[in-house]
Tab-separated table of C-alpha atoms in Angstrom:
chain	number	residue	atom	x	y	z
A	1	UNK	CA	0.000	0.000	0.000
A	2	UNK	CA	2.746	2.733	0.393
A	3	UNK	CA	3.960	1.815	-2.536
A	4	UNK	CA	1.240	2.217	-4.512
A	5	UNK	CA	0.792	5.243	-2.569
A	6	UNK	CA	4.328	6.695	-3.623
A	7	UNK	CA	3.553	5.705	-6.728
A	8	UNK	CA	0.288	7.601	-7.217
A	9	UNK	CA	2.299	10.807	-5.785
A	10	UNK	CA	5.034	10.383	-8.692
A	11	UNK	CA	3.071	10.190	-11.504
A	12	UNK	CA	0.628	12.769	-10.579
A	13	UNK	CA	3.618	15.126	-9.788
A	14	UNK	CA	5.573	14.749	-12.819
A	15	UNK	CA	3.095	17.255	-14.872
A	16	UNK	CA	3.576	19.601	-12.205
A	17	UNK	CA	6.960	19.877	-12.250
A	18	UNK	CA	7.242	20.407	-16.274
A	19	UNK	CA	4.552	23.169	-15.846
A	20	UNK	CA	5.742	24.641	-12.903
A	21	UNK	CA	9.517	24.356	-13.668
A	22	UNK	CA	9.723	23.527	-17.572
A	23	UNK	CA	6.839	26.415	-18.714
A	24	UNK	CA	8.008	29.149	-16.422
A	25	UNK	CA	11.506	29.263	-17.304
A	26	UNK	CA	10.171	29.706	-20.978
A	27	UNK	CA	8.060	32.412	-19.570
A	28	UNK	CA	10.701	34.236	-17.671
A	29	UNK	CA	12.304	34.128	-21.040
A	30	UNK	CA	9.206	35.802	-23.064
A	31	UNK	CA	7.810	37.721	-19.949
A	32	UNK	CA	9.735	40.739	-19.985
A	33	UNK	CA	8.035	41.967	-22.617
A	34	UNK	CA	3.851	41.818	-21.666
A	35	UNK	CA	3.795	41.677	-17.934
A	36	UNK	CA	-0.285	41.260	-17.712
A	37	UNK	CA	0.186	37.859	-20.113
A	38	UNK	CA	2.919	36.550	-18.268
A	39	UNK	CA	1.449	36.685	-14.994
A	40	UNK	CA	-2.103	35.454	-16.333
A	41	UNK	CA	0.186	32.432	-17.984
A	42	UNK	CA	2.286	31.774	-15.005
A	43	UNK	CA	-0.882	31.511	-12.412
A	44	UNK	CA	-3.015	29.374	-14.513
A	45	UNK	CA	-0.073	26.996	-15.818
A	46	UNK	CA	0.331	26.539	-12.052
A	47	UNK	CA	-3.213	25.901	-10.976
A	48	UNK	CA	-3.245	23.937	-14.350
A	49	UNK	CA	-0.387	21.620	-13.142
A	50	UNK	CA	-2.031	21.606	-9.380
A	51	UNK	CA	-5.198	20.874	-10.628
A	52	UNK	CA	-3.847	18.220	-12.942
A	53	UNK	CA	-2.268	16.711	-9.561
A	54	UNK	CA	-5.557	16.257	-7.939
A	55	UNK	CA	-6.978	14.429	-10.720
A	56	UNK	CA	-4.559	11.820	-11.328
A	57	UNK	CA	-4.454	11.535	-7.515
A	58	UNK	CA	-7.752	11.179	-7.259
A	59	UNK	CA	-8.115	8.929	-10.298
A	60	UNK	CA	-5.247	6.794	-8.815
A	61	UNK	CA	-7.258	6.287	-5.299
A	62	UNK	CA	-10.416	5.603	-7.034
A	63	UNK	CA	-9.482	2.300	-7.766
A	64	UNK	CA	-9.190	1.187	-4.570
A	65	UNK	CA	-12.064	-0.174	-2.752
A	66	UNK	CA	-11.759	0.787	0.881
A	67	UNK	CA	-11.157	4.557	-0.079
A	68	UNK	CA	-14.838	5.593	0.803
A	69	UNK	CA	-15.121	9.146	-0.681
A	70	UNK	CA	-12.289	9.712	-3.181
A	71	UNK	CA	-14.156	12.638	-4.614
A	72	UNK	CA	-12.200	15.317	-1.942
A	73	UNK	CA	-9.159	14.638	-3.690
A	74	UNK	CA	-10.422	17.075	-6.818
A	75	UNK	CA	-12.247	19.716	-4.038
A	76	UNK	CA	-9.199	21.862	-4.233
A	77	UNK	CA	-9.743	22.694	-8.064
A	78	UNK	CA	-12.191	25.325	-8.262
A	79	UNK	CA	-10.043	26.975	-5.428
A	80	UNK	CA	-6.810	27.080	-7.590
A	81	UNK	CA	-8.779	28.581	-10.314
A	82	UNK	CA	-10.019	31.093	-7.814
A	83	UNK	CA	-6.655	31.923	-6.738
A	84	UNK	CA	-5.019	32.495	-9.883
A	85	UNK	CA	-8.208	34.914	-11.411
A	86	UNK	CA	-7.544	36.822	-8.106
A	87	UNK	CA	-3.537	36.488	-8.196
A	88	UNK	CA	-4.189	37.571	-12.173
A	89	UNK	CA	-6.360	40.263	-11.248
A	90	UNK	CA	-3.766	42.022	-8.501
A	91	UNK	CA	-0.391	41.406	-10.953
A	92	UNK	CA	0.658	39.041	-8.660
């Protein structure tokens, strides 16, 4: 079981670290020229890879049969979107 475990956490994180890592040293590259699309591309490429995290984890736990409720693995989503409009919105 911990196994399968680490193994569920490895293959959901590898998209998140070519997004996170891979797609924003490209955009540190291109982003000194439109600051408003950078930072719009930089927050949702990150709630895009964290998002993307929570489904694989959650599709990975769904499989197995004494998880009861493996639905609260993708509640975070709508949150990351939330935070990266707002995050967008103040330039951050």
């Amino acid at each position: 079981e911990p196994l399968y475990a680490w193994d569920i956490h490895c293959n959901s994180f590898f998209p998140v670290i070519v997004f996170c890592y891979f797609t924003h040293a490209i955009l540190l590259l291109v982003g000194l020229h439109s600051v408003f699309w950078t930072c719009f591309l930089w927050n949702f490429s990150t709630a895009a890879a964290l998002s993307w995290y929570h489904m694989n984890t959650f599709r990975g736990y769904a499989i197995l049969p004494f998880i009861r409720k493996p639905e609260y693995f993708i509640l975070p989503i709508p949150f990351y979107l939330l935070i990266a409009l707002a995050a967008t919105a103040f330039g951050y």
